[in-house]
Short mmCIF file of C-alpha atoms and ligand atoms in Angstrom, two decimals:
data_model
loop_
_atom_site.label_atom_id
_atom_site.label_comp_id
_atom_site.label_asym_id
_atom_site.label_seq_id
_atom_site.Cartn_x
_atom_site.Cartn_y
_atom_site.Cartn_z
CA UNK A 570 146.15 99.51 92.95
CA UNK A 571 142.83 100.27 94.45
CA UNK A 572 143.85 97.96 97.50
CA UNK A 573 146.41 100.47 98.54
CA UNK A 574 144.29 103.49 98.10
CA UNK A 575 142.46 103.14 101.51
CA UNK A 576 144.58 104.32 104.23
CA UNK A 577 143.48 103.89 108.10
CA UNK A 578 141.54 107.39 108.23
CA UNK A 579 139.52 105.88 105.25
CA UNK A 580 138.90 102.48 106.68
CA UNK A 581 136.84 104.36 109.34
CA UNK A 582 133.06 104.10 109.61
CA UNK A 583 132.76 107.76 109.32
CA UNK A 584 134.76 108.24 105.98
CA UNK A 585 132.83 104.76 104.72
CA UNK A 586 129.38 106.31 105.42
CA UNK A 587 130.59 110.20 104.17
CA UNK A 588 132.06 107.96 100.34
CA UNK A 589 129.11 105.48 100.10
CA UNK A 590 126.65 109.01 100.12
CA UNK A 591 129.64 110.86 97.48
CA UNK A 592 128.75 107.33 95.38
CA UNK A 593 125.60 107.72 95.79
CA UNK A 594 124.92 111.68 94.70
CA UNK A 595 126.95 110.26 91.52
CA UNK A 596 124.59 107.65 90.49
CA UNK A 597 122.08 109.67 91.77
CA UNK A 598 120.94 111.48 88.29
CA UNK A 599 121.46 108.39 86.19
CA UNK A 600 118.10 106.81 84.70
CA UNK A 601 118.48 103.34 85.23
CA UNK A 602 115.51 101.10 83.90
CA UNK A 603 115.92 96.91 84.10
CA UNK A 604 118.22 97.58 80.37
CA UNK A 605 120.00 99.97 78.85
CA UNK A 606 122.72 102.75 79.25
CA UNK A 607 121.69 103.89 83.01
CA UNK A 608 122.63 100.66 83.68
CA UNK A 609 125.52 100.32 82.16
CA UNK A 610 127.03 103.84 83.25
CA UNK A 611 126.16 103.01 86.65
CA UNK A 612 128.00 99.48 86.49
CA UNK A 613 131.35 102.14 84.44
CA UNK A 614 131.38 104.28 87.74
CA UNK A 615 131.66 101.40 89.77
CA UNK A 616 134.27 99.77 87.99
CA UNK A 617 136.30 102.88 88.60
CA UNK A 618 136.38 101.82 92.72
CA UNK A 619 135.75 97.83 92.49
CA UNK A 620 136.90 95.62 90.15
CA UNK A 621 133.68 95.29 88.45
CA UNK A 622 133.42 93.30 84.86
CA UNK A 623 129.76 93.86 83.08
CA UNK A 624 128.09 90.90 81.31
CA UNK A 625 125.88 91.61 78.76
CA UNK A 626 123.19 89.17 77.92
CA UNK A 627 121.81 89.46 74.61
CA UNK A 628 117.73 90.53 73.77
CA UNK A 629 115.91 87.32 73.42
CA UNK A 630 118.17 84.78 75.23
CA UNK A 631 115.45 82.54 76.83
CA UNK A 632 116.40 82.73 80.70
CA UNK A 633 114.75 80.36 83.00
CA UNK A 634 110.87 81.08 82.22
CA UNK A 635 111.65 84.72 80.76
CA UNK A 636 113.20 85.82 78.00
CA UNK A 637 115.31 89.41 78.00
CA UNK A 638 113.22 92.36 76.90
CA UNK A 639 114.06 94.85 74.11
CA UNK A 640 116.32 97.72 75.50
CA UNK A 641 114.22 101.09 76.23
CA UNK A 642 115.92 104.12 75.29
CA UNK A 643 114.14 107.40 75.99
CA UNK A 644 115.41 110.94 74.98
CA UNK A 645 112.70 113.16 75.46
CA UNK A 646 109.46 113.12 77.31
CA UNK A 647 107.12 115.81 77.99
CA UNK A 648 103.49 117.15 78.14
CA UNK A 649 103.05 120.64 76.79
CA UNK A 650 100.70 122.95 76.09
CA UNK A 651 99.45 124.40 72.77
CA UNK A 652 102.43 127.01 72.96
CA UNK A 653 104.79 124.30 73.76
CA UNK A 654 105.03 125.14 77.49
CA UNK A 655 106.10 121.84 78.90
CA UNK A 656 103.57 121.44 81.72
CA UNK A 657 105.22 117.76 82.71
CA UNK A 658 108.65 117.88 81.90
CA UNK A 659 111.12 114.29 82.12
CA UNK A 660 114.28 116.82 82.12
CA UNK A 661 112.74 118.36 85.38
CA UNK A 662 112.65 114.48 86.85
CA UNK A 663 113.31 111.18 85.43
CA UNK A 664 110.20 109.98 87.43
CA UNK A 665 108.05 111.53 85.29
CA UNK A 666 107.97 109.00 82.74
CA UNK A 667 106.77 105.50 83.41
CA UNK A 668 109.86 103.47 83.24
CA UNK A 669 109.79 101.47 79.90
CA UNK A 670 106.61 103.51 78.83
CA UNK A 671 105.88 102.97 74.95
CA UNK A 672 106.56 105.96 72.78
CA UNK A 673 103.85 108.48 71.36
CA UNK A 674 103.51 111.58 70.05
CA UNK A 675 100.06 112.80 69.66
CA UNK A 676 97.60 115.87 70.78
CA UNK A 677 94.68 115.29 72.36
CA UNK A 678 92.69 117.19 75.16
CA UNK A 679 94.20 117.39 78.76
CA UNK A 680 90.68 115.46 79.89
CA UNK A 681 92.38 112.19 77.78
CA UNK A 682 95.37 111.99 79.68
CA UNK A 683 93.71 110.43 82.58
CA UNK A 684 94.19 106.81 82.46
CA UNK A 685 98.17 107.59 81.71
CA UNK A 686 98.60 109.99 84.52
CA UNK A 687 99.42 108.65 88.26
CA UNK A 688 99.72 110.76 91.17
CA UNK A 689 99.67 110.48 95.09
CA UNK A 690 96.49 111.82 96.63
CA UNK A 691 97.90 111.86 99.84
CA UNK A 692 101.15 113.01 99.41
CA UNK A 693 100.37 115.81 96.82
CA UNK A 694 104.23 116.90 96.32
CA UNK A 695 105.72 113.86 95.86
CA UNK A 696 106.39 112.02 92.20
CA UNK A 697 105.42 107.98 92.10
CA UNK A 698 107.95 105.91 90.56
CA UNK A 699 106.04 103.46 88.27
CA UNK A 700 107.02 101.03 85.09
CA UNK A 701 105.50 99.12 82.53
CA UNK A 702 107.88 96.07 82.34
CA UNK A 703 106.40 93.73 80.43
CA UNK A 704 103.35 95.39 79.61
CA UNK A 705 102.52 97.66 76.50
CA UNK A 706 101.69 100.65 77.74
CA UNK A 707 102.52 104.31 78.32
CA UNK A 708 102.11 107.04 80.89
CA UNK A 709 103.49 109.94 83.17
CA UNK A 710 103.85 110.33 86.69
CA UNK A 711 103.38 113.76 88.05
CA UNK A 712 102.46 115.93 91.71
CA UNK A 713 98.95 115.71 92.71
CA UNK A 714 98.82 119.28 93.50
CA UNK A 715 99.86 119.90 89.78
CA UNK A 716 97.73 117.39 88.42
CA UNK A 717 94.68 119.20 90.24
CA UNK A 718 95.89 123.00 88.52
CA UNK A 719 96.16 121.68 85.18
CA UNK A 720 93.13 118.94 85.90
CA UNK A 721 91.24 122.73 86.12
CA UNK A 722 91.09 122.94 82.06
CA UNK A 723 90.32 119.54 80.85
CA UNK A 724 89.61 120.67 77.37
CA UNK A 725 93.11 122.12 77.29
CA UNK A 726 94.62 120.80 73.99
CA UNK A 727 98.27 119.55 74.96
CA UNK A 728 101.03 118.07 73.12
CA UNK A 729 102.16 114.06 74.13
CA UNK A 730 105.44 113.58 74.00
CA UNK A 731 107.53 109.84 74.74
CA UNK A 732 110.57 110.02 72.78
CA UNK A 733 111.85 106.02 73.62
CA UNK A 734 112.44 102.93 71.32
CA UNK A 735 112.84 99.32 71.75
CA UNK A 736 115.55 98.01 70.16
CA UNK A 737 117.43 94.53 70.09
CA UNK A 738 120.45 95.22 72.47
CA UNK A 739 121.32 93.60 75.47
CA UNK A 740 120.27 93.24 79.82
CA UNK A 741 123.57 94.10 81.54
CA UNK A 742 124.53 93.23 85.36
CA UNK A 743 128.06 93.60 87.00
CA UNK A 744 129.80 90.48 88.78
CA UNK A 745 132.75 90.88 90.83
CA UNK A 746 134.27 88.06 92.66
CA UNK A 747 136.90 88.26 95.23
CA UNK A 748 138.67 84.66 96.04
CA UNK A 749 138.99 82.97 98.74
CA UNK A 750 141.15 80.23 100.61
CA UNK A 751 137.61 77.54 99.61
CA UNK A 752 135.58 77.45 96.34
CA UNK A 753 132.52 78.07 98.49
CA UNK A 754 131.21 81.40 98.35
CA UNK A 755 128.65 83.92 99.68
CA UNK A 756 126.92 85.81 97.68
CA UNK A 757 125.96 89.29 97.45
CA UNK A 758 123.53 90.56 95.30
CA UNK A 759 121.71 94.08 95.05
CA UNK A 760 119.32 95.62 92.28
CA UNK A 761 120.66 98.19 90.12
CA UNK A 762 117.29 99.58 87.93
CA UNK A 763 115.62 102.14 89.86
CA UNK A 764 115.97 105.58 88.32
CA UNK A 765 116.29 108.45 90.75
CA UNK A 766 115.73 107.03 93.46
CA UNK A 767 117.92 106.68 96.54
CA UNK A 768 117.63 104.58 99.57
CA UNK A 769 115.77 101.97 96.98
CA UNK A 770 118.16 100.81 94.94
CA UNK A 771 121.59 103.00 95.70
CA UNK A 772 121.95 102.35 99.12
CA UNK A 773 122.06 98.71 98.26
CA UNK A 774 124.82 99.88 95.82
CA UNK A 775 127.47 101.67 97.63
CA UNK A 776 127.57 99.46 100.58
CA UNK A 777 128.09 96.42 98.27
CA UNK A 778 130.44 98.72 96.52
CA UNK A 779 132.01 99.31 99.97
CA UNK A 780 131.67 95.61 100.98
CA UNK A 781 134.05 94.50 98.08
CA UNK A 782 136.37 97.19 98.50
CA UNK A 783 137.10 96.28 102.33
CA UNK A 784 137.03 92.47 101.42
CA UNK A 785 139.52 92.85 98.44
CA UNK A 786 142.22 94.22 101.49
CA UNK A 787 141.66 91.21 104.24
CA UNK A 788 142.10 87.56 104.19
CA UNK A 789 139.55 85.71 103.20
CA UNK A 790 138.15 82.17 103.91
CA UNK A 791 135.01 82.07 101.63
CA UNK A 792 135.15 83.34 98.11
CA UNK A 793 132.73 86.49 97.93
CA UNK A 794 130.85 87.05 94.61
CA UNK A 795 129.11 90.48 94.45
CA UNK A 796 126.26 91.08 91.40
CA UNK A 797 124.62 94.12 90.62
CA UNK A 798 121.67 93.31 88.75
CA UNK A 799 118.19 94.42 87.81
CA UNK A 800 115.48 93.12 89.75
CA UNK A 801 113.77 90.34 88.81
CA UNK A 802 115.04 90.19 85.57
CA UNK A 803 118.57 90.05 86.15
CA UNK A 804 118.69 88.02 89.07
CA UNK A 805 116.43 85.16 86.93
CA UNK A 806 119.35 86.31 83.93
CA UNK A 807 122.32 85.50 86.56
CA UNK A 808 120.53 82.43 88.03
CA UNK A 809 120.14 81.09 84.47
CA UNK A 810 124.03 81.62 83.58
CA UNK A 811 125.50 80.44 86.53
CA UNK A 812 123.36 77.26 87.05
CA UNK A 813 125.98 74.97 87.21
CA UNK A 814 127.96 76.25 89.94
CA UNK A 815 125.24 77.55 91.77
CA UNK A 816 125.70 74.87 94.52
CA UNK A 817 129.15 76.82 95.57
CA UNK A 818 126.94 79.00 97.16
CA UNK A 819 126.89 78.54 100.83
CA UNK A 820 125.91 81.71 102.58
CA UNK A 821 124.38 84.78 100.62
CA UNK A 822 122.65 87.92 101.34
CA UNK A 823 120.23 90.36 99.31
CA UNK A 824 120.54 94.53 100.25
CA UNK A 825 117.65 96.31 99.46
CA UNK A 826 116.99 99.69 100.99
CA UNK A 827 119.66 99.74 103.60
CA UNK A 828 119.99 103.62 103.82
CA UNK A 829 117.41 105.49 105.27
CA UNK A 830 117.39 105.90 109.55
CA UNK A 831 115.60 103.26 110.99
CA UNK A 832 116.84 100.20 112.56
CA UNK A 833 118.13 97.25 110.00
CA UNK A 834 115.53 94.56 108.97
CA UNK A 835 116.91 90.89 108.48
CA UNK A 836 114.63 89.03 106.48
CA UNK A 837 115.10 84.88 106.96
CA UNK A 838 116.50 82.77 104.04
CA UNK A 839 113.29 80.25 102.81
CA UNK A 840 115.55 77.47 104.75
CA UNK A 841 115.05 80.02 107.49
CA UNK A 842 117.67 78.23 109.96
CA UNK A 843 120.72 78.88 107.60
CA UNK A 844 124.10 79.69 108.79
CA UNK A 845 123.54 83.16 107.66
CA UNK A 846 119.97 83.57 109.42
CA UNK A 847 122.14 82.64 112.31
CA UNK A 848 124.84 84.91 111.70
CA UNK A 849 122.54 87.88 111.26
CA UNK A 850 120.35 87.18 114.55
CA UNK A 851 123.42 86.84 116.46
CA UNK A 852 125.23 89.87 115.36
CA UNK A 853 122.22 92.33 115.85
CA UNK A 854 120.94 90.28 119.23
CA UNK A 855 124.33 91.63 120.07
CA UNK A 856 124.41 94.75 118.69
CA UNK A 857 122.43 96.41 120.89
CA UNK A 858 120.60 98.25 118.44
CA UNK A 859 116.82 98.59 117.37
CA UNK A 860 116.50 95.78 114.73
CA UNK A 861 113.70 93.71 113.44
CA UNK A 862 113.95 89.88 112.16
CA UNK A 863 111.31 88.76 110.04
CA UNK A 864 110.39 85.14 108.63
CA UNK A 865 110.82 84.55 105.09
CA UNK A 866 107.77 85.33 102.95
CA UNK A 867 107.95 85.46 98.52
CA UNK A 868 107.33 88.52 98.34
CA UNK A 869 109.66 91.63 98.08
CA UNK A 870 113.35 91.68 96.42
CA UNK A 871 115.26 88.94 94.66
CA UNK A 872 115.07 86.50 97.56
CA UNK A 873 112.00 85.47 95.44
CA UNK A 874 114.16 84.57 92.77
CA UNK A 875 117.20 83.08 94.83
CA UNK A 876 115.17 81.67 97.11
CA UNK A 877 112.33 79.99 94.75
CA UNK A 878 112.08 76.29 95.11
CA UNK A 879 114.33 75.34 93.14
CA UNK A 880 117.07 76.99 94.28
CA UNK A 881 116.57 77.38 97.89
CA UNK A 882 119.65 79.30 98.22
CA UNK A 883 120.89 80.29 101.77
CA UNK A 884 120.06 83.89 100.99
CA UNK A 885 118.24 86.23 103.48
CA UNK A 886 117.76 89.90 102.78
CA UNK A 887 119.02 92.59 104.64
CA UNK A 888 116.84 96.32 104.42
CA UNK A 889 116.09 99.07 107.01
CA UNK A 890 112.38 100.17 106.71
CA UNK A 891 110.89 97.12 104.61
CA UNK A 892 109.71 98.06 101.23
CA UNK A 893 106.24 99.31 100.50
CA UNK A 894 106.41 100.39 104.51
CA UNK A 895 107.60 103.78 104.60
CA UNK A 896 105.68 106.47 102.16
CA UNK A 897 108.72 107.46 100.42
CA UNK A 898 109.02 104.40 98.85
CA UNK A 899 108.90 104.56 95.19
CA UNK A 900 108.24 108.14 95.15
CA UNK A 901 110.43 111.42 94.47
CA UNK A 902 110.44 111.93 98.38
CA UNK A 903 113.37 108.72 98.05
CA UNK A 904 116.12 110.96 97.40
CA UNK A 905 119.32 111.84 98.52
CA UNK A 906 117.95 114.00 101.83
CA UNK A 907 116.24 110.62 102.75
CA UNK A 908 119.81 108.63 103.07
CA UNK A 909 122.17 109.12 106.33
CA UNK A 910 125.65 108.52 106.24
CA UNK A 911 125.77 106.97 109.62
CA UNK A 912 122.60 103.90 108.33
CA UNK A 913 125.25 103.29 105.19
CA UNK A 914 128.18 102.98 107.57
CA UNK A 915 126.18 101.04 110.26
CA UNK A 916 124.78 98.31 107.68
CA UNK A 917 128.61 97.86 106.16
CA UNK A 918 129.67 97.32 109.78
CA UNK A 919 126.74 94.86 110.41
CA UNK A 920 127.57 93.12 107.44
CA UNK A 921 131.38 92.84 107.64
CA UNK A 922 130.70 91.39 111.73
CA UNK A 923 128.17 88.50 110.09
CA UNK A 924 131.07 87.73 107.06
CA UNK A 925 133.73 87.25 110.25
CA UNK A 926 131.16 85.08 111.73
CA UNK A 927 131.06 83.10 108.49
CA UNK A 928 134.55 83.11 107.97
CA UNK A 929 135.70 81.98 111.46
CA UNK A 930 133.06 79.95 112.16
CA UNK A 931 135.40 77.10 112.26
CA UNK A 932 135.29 73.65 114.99
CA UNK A 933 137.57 72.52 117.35
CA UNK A 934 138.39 69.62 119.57
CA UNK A 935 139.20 69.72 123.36
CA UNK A 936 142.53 68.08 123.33
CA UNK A 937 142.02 67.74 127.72
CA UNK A 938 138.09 66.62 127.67
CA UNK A 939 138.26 65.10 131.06
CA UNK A 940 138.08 67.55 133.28
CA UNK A 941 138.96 70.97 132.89
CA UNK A 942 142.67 71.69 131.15
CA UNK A 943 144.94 73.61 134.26
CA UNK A 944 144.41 77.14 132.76
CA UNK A 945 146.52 78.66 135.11
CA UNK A 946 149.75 76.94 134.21
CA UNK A 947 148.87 78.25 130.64
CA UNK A 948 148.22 81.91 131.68
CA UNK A 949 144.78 81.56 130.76
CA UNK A 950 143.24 81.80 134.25
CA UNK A 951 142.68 85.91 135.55
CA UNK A 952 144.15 85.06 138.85
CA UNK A 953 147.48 84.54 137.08
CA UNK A 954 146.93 85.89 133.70
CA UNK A 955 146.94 89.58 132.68
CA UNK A 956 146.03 89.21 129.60
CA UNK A 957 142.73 87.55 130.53
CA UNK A 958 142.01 91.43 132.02
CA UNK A 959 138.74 90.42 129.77
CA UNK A 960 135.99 88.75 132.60
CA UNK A 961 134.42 87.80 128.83
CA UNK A 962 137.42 86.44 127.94
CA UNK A 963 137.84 83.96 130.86
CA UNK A 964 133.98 83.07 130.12
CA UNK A 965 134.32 82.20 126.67
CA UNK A 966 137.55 80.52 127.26
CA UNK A 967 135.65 78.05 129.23
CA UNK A 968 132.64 78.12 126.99
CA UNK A 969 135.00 77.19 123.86
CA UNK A 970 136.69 74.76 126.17
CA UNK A 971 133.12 72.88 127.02
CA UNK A 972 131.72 72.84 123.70
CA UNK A 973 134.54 71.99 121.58
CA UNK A 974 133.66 68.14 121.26
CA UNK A 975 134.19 68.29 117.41
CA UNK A 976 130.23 68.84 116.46
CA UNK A 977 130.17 72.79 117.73
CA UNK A 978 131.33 75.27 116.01
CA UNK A 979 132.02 79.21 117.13
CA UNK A 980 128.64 80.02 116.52
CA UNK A 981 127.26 77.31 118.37
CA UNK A 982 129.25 78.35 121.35
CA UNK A 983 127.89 82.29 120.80
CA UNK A 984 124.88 81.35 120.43
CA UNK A 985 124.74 79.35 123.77
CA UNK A 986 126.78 81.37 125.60
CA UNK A 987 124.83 84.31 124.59
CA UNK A 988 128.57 85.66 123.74
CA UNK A 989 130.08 88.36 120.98
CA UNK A 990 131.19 85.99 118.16
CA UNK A 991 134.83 87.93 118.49
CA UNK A 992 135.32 87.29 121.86
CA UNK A 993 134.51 83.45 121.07
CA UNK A 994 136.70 83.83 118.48
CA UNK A 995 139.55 85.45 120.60
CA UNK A 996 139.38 82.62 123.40
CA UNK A 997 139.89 80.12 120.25
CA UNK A 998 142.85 81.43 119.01
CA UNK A 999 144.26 81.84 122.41
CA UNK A 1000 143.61 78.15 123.10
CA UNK A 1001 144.80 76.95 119.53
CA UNK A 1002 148.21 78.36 120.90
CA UNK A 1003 148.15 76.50 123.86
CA UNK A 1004 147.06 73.22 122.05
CA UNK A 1005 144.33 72.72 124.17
CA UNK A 1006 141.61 72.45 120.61
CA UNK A 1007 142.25 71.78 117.81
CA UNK A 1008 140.90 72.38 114.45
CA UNK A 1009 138.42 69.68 112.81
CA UNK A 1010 138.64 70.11 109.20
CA UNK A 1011 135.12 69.74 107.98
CA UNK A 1012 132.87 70.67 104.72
CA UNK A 1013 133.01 74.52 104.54
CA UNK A 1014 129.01 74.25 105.14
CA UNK A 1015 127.91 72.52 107.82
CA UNK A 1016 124.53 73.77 108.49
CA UNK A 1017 122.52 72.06 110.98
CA UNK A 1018 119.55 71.46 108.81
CA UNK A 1019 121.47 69.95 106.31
CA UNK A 1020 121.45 66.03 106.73
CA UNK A 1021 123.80 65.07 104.49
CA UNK A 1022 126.83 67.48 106.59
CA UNK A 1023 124.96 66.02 109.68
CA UNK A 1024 126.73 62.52 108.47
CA UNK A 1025 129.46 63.53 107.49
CA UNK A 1026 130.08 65.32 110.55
CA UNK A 1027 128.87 61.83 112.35
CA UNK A 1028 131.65 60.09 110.00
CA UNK A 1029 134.11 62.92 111.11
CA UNK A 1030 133.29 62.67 115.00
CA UNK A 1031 133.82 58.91 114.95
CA UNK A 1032 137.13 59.16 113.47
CA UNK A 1033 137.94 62.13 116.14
CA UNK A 1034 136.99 59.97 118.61
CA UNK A 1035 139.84 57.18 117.45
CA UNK A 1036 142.31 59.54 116.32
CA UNK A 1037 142.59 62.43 119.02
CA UNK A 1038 144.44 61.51 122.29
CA UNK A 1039 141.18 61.24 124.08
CA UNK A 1040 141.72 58.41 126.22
CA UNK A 1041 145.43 58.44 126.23
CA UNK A 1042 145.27 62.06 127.15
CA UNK A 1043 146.22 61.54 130.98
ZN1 ZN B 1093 111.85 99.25 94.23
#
């Protein structure tokens, strides 16, 4: 069973970040487009580590506004010159064809090329990554400095070469869904249909890969549903299939370039006070690391499908350098060299510290609200207690204690305190022992900006307030 097959050595960071980069030299070479079998080798190799199913979603199912798109299959792609020297050659890079480009096969001068061609002025050794997704067109993508040598002999005759179809077939995205003790789930979802290209599009991929692997082997509270889908596309696709129990979804978070070394980016859900917006501030606020937090904006990855209107999911989106901010992005220069081992392992470690957040993020009541319970007696004061070695410890003890009136939860008291989340966490199950809180049992998702868990948490409280031993207490 793939649960057994990570021992300790392998659960460390080091041997996470060292497997997520082996995954990722593996997918590395595949050409992924938004259909087709790049896709759907990349979702097979996954399978192999995850428990991974693929849904296939037949050409011209009508999916929300859209409608899924032909599959593009290419072969061959090349320019070449009259002795059928291939001057721009797709076996040399994947990025030199534009991604969905139309097929042709013509001859015509070198000087007609020049609306299909794209190149990077300033960064003449570098390939652009473009497509033509929903447009009809065709084109290559090639280095400026070898656009400007063979740009020498415009009246070169060459040979135009896009060996692709469009055929009725299928959009295919992988789902993988690891229960939980509740229905309620967070959702992970990262984009799966960028060629060659690394930190945009497989670093999202191996640490959700790596996610689900270390979540399959703990308990869980929440249900966790991964997806690897195209972008755009497949995230409208999903959306449109899983409509009806879309309102499971309590917590969720988009990766998009999560690989390269800079500090992490959070982006905000839309509701931009979610549990999760929460989780993340709190868990990098702590982390002492370089990290940026952003508002939400509709622009970027598929938090502008999950977090349209209609949906308003609790999604924010979690990337290193923002896209379209660093110059490698969507060029040749994103490739493996541009990845580090230790940004993988550092954004699975951020991650997995906001799911315990969301998973423990329970409520408690003060069993001894009037006054201050006699920690001592209890072993739960340092003058008497070893185990409270922890000056933190004794803090959040007290913190817990204080806030515990049925309406906080751990993250409230983090928050406030200005606390690690585990060491709140630690001082509640130490006083859970002792019966000095006790659990409240409320809707898995009580977000503060949600008015309708506001009541019921009103509702709760009064009952709390007639049932618990308050006023019998002493
Ligand atoms: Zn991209």
């Amino acid at each position: 069973m793939m649960r057994n097959e990570l021992d300790q050595t392998e659960l460390s960071l080091e041997a996470a970040g060292r497997r997520m980069f082996e995954l990722a030299q593996e997918l590395y070479p595949l050409h992924r487009s938004i259909t087709g079998s790049g896709v759907r080798r990349t979702l097979d190799i996954l399978a192999e580590r995850v428990p991974l199913k693929t849904v296939e979603v037949p050409t011209g199912s009508k999916v929300l506004d859209w409608e899924v798109p032909q599959e593009w299959s290419i072969r061959d792609a090349f320019i070449a010159d009259a002795d059928g020297n291939r001057l721009v050659d797709y076996k040399a890079s994947n990025l030199h064809v534009v991604n969905y480009s139309q097929p042709i096969k013509q001859r015509m001068r070198w000087g007609e090329l020049k609306d299909h061609l794209t190149t990077l002025p300033e960064q003449p050794d570098w390939i652009p990554y473009r497509t033509a997704y929903f447009r009809d067109l065709w084109g290559f993508c090639l280095t400026h400095r070898k656009f400007l040598e063979l740009n020498e002999s415009p009246d070169r005759e060459v040979e135009v070469c896009i060996d692709a179809t469009f055929e009725d077939g299928g959009l295919s995205y992988g789902e993988l869904c690891l229960p939980g003790e509740l229905e309620d789930e967070v959702l992970i979802s990262t984009h799966i249909c960028h060629p060659s290209l690394a930190n945009d599009n497989l670093s999202g991929i191996v640490v959700a890969t790596e996610l689900a692997r270390r979540l399959a082997m703990q308990p869980r509270r929440y249900t966790y549903r991964f997806i690897f889908v195209p972008a755009t596309i497949g995230a409208i696709t999903w959306l449109s299939q899983n409509r009806d129990n879309i309102h499971r979804v309590k917590h969720g978070l988009i990766l998009s370039g999560v690989g390269n070394a800079d500090g992490l980016t959070y982006k905000r859900s839309r509701r931009g006070h979610a549990k999760v917006d929460r989780a993340f501030a709190h868990v990098l606020g702590q982390s002492g690391s370089p990290h940026t937090i952003r508002d939400f904006t509709p622009t970027g990855y598929d938090e502008r499908q999950f977090c349209s209107p209609g949906f308003n999911l609790p999604m924010g989106c979690l990337m290193r350098t923002p896209n379209g901010e660093y110059p490698e992005y969507h060029t040749s220069a994103d490739d493996l060299e541009f990845l580090s081992e230790a940004s993988l392992a550092g954004t699975v470690a951020t991650c997995l510290s906001v799911f315990e957040v969301l998973d423990h993020d329970k409520r408690f009541v003060n069993q001894n609200p009037f006054g201050e319970p006699q920690l001592g007696r209890r072993g739960l004061y340092r003058a008497n207690g070893e185990q409270l070695a922890n000056p933190l410890l004794q803090q959040a003890i007290l913190w817990v204690l204080n806030l515990s009136d049925g309406r906080h939860g751990l993250l409230d008291v983090a928050e406030r305190s200005a606390m690690p989340f585990d060491v709140i966490k630690e001082a509640a199950v130490l006083l859970e022992r002792h019966e000095l809180i006790a659990p409240v049992e409320f809707a898995a998702n009580l977000d503060s900006d949600n008015s309708a868990a506001v009541a019921a948490s009103e509702a709760i409280l009064d009952q709390v307030s007639i049932e618990t031993p308050f006023l019998n207490a002493h």
